[in-house]
mmCIF file of C-alpha atoms and ligand atoms in Angstrom:
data_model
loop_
_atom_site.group_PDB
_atom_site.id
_atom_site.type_symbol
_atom_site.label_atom_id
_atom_site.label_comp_id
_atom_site.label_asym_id
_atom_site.label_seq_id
_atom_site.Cartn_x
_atom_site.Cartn_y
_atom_site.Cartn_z
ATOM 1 C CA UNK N 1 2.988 1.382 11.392
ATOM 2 C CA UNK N 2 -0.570 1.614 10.985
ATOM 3 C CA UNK N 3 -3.048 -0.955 12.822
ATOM 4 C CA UNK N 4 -1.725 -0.904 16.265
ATOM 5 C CA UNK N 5 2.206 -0.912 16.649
ATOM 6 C CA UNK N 6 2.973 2.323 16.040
ATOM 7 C CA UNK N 7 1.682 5.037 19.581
ATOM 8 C CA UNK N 8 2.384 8.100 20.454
ATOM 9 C CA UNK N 9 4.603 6.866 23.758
ATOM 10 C CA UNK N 10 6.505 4.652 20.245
ATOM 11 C CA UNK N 11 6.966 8.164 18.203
ATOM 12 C CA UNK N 12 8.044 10.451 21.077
ATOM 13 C CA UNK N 13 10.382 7.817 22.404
ATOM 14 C CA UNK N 14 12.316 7.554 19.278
ATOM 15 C CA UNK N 15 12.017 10.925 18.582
ATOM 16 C CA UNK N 16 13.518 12.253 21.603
ATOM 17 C CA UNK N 17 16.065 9.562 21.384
ATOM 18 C CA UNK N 18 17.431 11.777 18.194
ATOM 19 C CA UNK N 19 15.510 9.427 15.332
ATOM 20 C CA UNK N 20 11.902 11.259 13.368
ATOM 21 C CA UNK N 21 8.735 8.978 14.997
ATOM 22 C CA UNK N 22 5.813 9.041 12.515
ATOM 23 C CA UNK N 23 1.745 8.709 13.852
ATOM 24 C CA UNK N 24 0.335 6.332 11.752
ATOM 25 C CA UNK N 25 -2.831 7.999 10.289
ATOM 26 C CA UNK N 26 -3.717 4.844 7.934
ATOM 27 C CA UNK N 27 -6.963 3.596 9.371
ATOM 28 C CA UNK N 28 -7.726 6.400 11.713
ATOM 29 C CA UNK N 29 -10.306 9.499 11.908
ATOM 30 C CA UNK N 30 -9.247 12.945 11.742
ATOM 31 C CA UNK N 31 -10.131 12.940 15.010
ATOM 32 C CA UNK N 32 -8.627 10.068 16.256
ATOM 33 C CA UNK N 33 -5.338 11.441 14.689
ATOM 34 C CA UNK N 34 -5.523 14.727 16.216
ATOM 35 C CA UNK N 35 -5.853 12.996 19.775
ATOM 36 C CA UNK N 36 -2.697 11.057 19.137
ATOM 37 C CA UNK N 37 -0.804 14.375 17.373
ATOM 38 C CA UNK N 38 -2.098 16.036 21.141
ATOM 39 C CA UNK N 39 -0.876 12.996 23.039
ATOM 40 C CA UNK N 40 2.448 13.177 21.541
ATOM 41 C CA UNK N 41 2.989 16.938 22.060
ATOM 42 C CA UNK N 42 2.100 16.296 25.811
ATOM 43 C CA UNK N 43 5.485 13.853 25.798
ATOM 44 C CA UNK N 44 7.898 15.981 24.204
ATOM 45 C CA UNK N 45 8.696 19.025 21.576
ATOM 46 C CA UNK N 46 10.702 17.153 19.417
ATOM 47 C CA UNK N 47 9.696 16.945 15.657
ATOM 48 C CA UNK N 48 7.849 14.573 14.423
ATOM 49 C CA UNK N 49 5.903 12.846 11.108
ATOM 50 C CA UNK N 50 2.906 11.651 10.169
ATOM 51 C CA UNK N 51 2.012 9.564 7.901
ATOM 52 C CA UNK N 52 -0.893 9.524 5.601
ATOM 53 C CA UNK N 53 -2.767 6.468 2.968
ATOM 54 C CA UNK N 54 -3.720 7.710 -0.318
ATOM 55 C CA UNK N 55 -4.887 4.965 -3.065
ATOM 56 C CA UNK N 56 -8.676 4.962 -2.567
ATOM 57 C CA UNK N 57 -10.743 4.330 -5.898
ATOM 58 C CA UNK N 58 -10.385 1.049 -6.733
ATOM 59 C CA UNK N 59 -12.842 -0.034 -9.643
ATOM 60 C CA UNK N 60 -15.812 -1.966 -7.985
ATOM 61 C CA UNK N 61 -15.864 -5.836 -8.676
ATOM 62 C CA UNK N 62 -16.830 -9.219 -7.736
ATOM 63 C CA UNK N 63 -15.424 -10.319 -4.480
ATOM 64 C CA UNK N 64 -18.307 -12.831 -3.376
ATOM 65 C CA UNK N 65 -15.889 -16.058 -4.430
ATOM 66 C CA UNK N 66 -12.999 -14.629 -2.030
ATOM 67 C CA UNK N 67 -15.569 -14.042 0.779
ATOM 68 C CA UNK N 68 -17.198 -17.694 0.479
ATOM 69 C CA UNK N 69 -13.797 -19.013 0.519
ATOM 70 C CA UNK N 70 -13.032 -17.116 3.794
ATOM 71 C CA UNK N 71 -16.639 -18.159 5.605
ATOM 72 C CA UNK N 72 -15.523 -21.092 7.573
ATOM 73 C CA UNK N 73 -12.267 -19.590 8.457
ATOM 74 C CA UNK N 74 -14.916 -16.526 10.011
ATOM 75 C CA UNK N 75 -17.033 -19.469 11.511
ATOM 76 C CA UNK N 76 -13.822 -20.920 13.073
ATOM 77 C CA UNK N 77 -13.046 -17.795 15.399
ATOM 78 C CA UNK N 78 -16.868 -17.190 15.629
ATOM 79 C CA UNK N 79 -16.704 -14.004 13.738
ATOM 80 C CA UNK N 80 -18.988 -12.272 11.111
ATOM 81 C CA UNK N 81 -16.771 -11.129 7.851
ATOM 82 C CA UNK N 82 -17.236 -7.454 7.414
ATOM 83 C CA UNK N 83 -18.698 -5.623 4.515
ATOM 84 C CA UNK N 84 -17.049 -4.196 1.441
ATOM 85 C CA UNK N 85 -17.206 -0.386 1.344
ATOM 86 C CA UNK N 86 -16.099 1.238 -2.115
ATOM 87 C CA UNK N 87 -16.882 4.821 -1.100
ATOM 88 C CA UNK N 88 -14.052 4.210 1.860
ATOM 89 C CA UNK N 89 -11.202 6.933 1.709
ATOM 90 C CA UNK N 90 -9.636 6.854 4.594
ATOM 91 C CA UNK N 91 -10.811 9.930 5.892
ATOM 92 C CA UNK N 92 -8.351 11.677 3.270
ATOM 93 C CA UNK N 93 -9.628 15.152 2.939
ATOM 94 C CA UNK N 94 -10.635 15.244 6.629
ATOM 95 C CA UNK N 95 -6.910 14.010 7.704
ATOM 96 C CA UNK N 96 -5.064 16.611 5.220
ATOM 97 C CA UNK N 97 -7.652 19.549 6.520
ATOM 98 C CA UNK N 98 -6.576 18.871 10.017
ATOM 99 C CA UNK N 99 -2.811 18.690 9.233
ATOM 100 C CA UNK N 100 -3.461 22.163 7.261
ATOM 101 C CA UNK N 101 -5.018 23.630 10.273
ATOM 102 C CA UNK N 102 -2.533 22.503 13.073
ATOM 103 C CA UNK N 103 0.613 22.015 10.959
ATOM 104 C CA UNK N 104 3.190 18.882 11.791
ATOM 105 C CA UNK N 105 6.967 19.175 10.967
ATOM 106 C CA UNK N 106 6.745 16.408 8.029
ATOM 107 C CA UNK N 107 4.186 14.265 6.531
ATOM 108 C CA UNK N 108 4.389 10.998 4.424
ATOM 109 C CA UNK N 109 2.076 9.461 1.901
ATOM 110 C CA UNK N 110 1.951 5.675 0.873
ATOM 111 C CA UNK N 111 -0.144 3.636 -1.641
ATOM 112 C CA UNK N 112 -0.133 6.296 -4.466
ATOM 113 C CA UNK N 113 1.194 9.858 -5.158
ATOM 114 C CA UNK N 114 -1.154 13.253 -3.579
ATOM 115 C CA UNK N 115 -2.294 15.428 -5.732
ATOM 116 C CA UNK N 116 0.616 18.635 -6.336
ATOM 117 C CA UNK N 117 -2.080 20.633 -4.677
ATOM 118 C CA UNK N 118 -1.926 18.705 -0.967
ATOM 119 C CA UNK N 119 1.592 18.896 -1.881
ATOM 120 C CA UNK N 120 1.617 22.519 -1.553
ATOM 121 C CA UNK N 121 -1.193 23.134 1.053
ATOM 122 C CA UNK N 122 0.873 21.116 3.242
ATOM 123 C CA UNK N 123 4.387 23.273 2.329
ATOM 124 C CA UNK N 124 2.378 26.347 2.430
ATOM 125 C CA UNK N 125 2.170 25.724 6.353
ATOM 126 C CA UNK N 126 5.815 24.922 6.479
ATOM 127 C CA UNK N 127 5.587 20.787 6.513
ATOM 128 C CA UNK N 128 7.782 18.887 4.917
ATOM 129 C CA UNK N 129 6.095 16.055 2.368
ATOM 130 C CA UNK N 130 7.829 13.271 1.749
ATOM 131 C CA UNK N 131 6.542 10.729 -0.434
ATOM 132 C CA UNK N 132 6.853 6.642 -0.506
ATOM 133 C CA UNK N 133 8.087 5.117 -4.234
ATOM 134 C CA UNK N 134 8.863 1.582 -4.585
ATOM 135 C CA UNK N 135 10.493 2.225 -8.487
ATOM 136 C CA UNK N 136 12.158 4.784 -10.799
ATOM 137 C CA UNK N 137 8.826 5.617 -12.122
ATOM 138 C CA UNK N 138 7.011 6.183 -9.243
ATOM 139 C CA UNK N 139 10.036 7.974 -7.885
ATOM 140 C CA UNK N 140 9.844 10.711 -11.148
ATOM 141 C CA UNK N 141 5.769 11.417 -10.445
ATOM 142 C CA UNK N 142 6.527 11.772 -6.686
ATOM 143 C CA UNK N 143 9.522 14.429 -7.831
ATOM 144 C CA UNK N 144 7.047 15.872 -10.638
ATOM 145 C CA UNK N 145 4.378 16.346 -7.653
ATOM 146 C CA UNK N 146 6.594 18.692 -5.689
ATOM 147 C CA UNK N 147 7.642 16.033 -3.137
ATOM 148 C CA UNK N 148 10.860 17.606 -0.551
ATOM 149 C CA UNK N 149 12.446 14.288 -0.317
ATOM 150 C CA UNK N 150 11.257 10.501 -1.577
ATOM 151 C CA UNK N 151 10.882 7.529 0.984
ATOM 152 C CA UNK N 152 12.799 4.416 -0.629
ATOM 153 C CA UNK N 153 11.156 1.078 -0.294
ATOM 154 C CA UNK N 154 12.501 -2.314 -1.225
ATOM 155 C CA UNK N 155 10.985 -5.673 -1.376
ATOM 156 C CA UNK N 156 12.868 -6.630 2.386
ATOM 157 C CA UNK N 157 10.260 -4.081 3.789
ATOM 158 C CA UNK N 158 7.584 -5.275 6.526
ATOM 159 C CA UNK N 159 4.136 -4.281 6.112
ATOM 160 C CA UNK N 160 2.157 -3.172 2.727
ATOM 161 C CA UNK N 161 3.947 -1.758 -0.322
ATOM 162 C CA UNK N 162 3.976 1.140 -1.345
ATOM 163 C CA UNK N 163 3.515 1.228 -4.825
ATOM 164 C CA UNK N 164 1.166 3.542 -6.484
ATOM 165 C CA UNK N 165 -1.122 0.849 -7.764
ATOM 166 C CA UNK N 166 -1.729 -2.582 -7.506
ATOM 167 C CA UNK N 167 -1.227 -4.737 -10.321
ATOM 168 C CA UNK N 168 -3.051 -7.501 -9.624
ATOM 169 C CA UNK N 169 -0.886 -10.030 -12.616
ATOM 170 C CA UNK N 170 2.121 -9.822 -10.422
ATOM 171 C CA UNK N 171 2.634 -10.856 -6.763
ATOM 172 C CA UNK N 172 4.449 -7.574 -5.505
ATOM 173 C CA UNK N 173 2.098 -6.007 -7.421
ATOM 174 C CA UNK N 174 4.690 -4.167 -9.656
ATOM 175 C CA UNK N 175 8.200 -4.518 -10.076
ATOM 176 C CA UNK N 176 10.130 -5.637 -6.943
ATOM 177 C CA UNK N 177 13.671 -4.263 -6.293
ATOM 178 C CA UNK N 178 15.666 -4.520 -3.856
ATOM 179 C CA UNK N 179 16.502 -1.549 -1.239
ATOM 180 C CA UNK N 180 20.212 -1.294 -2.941
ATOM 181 C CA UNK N 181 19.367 -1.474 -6.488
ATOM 182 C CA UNK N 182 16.226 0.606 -5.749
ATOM 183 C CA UNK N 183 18.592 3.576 -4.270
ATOM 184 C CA UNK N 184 20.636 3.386 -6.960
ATOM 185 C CA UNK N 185 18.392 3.235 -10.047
ATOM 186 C CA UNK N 186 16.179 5.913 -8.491
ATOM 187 C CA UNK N 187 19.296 8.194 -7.624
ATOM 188 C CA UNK N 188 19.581 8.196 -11.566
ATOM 189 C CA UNK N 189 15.818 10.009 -11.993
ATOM 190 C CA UNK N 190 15.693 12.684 -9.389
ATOM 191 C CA UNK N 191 18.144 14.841 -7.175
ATOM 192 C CA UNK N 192 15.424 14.886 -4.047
ATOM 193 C CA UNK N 193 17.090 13.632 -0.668
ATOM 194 C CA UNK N 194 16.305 9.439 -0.445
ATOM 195 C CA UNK N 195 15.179 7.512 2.567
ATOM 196 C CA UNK N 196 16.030 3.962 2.638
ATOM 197 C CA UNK N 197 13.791 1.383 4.262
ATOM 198 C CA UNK N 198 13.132 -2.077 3.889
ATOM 199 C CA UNK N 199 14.933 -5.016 5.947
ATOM 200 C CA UNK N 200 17.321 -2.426 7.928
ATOM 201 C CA UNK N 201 17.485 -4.024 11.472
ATOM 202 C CA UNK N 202 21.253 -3.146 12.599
ATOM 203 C CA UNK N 203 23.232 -0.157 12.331
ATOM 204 C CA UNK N 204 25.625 -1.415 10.069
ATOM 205 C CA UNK N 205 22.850 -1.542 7.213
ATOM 206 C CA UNK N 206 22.421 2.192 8.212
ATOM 207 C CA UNK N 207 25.882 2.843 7.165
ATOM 208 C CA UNK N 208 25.455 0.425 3.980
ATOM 209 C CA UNK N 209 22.222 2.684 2.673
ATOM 210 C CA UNK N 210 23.935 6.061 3.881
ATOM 211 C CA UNK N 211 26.798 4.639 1.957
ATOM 212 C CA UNK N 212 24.510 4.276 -0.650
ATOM 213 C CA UNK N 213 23.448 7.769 -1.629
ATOM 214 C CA UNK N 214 20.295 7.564 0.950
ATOM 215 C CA UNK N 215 20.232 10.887 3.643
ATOM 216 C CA UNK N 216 18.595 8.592 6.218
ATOM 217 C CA UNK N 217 17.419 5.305 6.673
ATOM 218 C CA UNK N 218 13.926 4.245 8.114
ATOM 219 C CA UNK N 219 12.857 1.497 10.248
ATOM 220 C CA UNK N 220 9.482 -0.532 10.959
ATOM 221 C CA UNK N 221 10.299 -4.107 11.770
ATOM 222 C CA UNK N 222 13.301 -3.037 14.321
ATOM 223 C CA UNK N 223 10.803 -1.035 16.612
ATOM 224 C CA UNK N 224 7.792 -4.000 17.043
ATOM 225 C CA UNK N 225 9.050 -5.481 20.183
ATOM 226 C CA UNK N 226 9.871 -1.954 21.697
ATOM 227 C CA UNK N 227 7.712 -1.796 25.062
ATOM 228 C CA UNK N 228 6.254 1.133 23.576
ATOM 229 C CA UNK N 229 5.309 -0.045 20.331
ATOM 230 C CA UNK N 230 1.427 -1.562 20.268
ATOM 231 C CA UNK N 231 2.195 -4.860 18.701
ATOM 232 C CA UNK N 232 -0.203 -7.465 19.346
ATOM 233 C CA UNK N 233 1.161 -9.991 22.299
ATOM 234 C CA UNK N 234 0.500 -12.595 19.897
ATOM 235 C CA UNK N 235 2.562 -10.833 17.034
ATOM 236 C CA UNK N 236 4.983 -10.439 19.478
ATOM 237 C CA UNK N 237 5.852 -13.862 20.358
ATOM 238 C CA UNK N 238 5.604 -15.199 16.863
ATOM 239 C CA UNK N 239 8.771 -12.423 15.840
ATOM 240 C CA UNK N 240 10.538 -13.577 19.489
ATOM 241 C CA UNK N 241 10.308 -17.395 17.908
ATOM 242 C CA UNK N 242 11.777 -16.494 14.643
ATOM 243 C CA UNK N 243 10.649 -19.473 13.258
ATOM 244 C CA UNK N 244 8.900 -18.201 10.084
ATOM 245 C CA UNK N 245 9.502 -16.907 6.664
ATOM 246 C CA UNK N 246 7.895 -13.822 5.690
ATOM 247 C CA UNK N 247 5.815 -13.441 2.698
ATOM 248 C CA UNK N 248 4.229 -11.142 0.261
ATOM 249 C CA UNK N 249 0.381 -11.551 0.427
ATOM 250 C CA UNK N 250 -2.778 -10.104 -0.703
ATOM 251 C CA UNK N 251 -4.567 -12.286 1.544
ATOM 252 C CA UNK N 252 -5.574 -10.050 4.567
ATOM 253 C CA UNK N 253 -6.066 -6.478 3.032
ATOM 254 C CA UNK N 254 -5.913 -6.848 -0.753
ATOM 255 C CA UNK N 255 -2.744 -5.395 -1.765
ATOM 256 C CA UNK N 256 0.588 -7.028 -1.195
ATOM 257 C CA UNK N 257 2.251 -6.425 2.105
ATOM 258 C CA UNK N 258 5.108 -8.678 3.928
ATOM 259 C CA UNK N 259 4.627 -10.723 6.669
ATOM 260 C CA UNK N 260 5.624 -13.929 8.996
ATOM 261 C CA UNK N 261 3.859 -16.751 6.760
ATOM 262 C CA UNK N 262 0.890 -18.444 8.645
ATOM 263 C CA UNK N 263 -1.845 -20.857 7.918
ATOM 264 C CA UNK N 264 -4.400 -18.497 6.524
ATOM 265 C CA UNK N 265 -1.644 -16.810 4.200
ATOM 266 C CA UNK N 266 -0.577 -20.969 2.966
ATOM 267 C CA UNK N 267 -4.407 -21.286 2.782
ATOM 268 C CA UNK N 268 -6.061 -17.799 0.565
ATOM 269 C CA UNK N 269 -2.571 -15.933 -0.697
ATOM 270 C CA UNK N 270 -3.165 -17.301 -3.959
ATOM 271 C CA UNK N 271 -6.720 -16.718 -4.869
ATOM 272 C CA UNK N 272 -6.877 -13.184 -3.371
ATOM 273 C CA UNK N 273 -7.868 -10.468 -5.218
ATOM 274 C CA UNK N 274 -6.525 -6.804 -5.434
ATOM 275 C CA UNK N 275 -9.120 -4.743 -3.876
ATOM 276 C CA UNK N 276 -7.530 -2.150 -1.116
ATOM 277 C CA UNK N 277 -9.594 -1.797 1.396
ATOM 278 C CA UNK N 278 -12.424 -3.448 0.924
ATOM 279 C CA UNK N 279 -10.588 -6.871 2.003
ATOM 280 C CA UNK N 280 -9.061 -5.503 4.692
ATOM 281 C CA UNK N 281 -12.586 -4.319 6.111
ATOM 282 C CA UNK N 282 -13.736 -7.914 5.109
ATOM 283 C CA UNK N 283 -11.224 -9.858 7.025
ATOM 284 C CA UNK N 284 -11.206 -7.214 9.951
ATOM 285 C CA UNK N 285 -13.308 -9.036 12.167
ATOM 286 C CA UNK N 286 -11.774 -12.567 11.733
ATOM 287 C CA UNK N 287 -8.438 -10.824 12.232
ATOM 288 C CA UNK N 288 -9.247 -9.032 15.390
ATOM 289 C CA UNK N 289 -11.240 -12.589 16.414
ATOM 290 C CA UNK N 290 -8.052 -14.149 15.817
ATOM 291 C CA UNK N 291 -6.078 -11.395 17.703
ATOM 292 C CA UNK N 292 -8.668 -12.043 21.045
ATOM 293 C CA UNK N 293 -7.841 -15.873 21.009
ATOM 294 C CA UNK N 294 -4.107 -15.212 20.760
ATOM 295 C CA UNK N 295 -3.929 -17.227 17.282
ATOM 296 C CA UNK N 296 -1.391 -16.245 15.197
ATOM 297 C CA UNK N 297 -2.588 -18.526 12.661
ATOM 298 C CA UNK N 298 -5.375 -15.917 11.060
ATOM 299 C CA UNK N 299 -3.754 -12.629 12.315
ATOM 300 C CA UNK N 300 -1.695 -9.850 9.651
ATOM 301 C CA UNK N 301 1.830 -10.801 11.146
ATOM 302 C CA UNK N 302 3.560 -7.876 9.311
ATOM 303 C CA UNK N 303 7.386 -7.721 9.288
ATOM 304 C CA UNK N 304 10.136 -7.661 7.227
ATOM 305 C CA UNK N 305 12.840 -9.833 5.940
ATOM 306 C CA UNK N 306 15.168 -9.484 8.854
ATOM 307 C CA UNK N 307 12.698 -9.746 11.414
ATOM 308 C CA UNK N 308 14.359 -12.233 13.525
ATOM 309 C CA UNK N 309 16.820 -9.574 14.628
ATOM 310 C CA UNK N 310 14.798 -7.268 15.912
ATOM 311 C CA UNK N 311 15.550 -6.834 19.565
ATOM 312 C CA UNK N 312 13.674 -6.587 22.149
ATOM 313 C CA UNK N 313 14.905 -3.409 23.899
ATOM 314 C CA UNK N 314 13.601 0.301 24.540
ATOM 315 C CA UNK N 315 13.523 2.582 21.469
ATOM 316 C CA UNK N 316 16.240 4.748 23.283
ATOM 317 C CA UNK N 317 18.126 2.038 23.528
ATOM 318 C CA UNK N 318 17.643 0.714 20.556
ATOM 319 C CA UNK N 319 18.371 3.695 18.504
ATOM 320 C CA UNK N 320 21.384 4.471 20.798
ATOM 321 C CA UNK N 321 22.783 0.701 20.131
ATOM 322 C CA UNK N 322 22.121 1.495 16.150
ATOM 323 C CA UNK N 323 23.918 4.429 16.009
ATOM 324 C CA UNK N 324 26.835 2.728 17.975
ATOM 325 C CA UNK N 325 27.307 -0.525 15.007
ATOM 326 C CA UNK N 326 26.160 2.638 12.486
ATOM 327 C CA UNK N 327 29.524 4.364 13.079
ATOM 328 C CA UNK N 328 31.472 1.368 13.686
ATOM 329 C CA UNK N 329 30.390 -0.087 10.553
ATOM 330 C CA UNK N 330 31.102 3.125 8.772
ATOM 331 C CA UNK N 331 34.599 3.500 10.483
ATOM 332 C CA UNK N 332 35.211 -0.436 9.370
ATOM 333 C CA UNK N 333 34.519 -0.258 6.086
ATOM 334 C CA UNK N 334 36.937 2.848 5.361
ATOM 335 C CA UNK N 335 39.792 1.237 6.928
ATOM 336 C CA UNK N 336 39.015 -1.931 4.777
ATOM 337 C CA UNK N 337 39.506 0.209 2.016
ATOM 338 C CA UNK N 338 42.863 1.891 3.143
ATOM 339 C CA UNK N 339 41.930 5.558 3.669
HETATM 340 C C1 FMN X 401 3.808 -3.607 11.211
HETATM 341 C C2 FMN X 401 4.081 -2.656 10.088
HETATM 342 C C3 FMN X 401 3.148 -1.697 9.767
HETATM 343 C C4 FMN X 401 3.413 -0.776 8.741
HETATM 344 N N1 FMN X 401 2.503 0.206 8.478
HETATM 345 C C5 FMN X 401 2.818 1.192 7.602
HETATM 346 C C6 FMN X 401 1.988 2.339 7.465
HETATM 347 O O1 FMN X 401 0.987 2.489 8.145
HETATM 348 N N2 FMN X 401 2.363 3.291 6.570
HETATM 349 C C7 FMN X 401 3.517 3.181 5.814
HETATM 350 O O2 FMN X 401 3.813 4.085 5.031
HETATM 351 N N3 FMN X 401 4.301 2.108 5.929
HETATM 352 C C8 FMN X 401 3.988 1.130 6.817
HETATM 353 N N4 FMN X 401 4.858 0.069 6.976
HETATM 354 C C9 FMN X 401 6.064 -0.009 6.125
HETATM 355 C C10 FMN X 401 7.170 0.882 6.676
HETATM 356 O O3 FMN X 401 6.894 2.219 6.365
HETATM 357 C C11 FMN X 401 8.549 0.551 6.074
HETATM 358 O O4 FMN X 401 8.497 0.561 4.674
HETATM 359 C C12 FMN X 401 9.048 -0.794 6.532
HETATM 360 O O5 FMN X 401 8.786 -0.985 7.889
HETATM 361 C C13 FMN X 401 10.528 -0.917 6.282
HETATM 362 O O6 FMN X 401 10.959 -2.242 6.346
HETATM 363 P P1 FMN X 401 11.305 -2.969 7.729
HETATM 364 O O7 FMN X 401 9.992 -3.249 8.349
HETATM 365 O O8 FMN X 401 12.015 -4.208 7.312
HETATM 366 O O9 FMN X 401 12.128 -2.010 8.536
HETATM 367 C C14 FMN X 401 4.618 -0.865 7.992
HETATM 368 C C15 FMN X 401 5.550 -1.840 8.339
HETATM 369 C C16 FMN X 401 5.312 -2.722 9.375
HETATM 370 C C17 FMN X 401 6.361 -3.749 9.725
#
C-alpha cells in the first residue's frame, strides 16, 4: 500500500504473525526502498515481498483543462498544483537493479506486465515474481512472461487497479469482474498458483477464495487501521465512521483506483483524464495540503468495498482473529454440506 500505509513495523508485523508483508516501492527511490528493505530486516528474518509499479509511457497530451478545473480547489488549501512529468518512471530500472543486487524472497508488479527479462533477472537470484491481473487476458501475458504465481484482483479491491492499461472509454478502465468470477474465469487460462484480493476483510472470505481455487488470499483495506500501518489520521477516522461509499475514480492520480467517496471525487471524477502519473504529481500538493488540515474532503481515501469492517486491532491480532473465522468458516461450510 503505496503512499503512506504500508511501513516496515506494518510488513514485519504481519509477517512474523505467519501472513507475507509487502514494502510498497510505488512512489519511492531505490534508495528510499533499500532503507525500508534494511529497516525491516532489523525487525525480523521472516520472508517478505515487495512490490513494484510498472506502466510508465503514457502518450503525452493536453491536461491544461483538468488543471484549470482543479485551480481553486489548490487555492482553497493554499497549495500550488504540481507539474506534469512524462519522462517519470518510477525509478523502475533503479528499483529492479537494487532488488537484483540484494535479492528479496518475492516481488510483485502492478499497472502492467515486466518485461520476461526482469522476470528472469529477478528468478535468477532466487525471488519469486508474482504478477497483478485484473482479467483472463492479462492473466495469459502475465503466465506467457514467466510469472511463478498471478495476484487476483477484483473490482471490491481498495486502492488503484491493476490492469495493464488504462482505457480511458470505460470507468474501471477495462473490464471489471468480480474477485469470484475473476478466480474462476482466470483458473480456465493458466495453471500458475492464484492470489485472491479485493474486498476480503474476515476470515470467512479467506475460506470462500481458498474454496475457490485461490492458494492464498491478500489483504489491503483490513490492515489500514493497524497501529502499525501509516494511514493518514484523517483517513483513519473517515474508515472508523463508515459512513461513505467507495468509488472508482480517476480523479486524484489518473487511473482508476477505489476509494471512500468525498467532495473532490463528486466534484472532478467525471472529467478526469487517464494520464498515470502525471495527475497524481499534479494533485500531490493539494492532497498533502489537504492531508496537513485534516480534510478528508480533497485527500485519496483509498479502500475497498468492505471497508467498514476493518478493525481496528494489531496485525498479530488481526491475522490471528482471521485465521480463527478462516477455519471456522471452512469447518462450517463442510458440515453444511454433509461430509
Ligand atoms: C491504501 C491502499 C493502497 C494500495 N497500494 C497498492 C500498491 O502500492 N501496490 C499494489 O499493487 N496494490 C496496492 N493496493 C491494492 C492492493 O494490492 C489490493 O489489491 C487491495 O488492497 C485488495 O482489496 P482490499 O483493499 O479490499 O483488501 C492498495 C490498496 C489500498 C487500500
Amino acid at each position: 500500500m503505496a503512499g503512506g500505509p504500508s511501513t516496515p513495523a506494518l510488513a514485519a508485523a504481519v509477517s512474523d504473525a505467519g501472513g507475507l508483508g509487502f514494502l510498497a516501492a510505488g512512489y519511492l527511490t531505490a534508495e528510499a526502498l533499500g532503507s525500508q528493505i534494511d529497516e525491516f530486516r532489523k525487525l525480523t528474518d521472516a520472508p517478505f515481498g515487495v512490490n513494484l509499479f510498472l506502466g510508465a509511457g503514457t502518450p503525452e497530451r493536453d491536461l491544461s483543462a483538468y488543471v484549470r478545473r482543479l485551480q481553486p480547489e489548490a487555492e482553497r488549501y493554499g497549495a500550488t498544483l504540481g507539474t506534469p512529468d512524462w519522462a517519470d518512471d518510477d525509478h523502475y530500472p533503479a528499483k529492479l537493479d537494487l532488488l537484483v543486487g540484494r535479492p528479496v524472497p518475492v516481488v510483485s508488479f502492478t499497472f502492467g506486465c515486466p518485461a520476461a527479462e526482469d522476470v528472469r533477472r529477478l528468478q535468477a537470484v532466487g525471488t519469486e515474481v508474482l504478477i497483478t491481473v485484473t482479467t483472463p487476458a492479462e492473466a495469459a501475458t502475465a503466465t506467457a512472461a514467466g510469472a511463478d504465481a498471478l495476484v487476483v484482483q477484483g473490482f471490491e479491491a481498495g486502492g488503484h487497479r491493476g490492469a495493464f492499461i488504462d482505457q480511458q472509454d470505460l470507468p474501471g478502465g477495462g473490464p471489471l469482474y468480480g474477485l469470484l468470477a475473476a478466480l474462476r474465469l482466470i483458473a480456465g487460462t493458466t495453471d500458475l498458483p492464484l492470489i485472491a484480493a479485493g474486498g476480503l476483510v474476515h476470515g470467512a472470505d479467506i475460506a470462500a477464495v481458498l474454496a475457490g481455487g485461490a492458494v492464498a488470499a491478500q489483504l489491503g483495506t483490513a490492515f489500514l487501521r493497524c497501529p502499525e500501518a501509516g494511514t493518514q489520521p484523517a483517513q483513519r477516522k473517515a474508515l472508523a465512521a463508515a459512513d461513505r461509499d467507495t468509488d472508482l475514480t480517476r480523479a486524484f492520480s489518473g487511473r482508476p483506483a477505489r476509494g471512500l467517496v468525498n467532495r473532490f471525487m463528486d466534484e472532478n471524477s467525471a472529467e478526469a483524464p487517464s494520464a498515470y502519473p502525471q495527475i497524481h504529481q499534479i494533485t500531490r500538493p493539494l492532497r498533502a495540503a489537504a492531508a496537513k488540515q485534516q480534510d478528508p474532503e480533497a485527500m485519496s481515501l483509498w479502500a475497498g468495498q468492505t471497508y467498514s469492517l476493518a478493525p481496528e486491532l494489531p496485525a498479530a491480532e488481526l491475522i490471528a482473529r482471521l485465521t480463527a473465522e478462516c477455519g471456522d468458516a471452512l469447518l462450517k461450510a463442510t458440515r453444511r454440506i454433509g461430509m
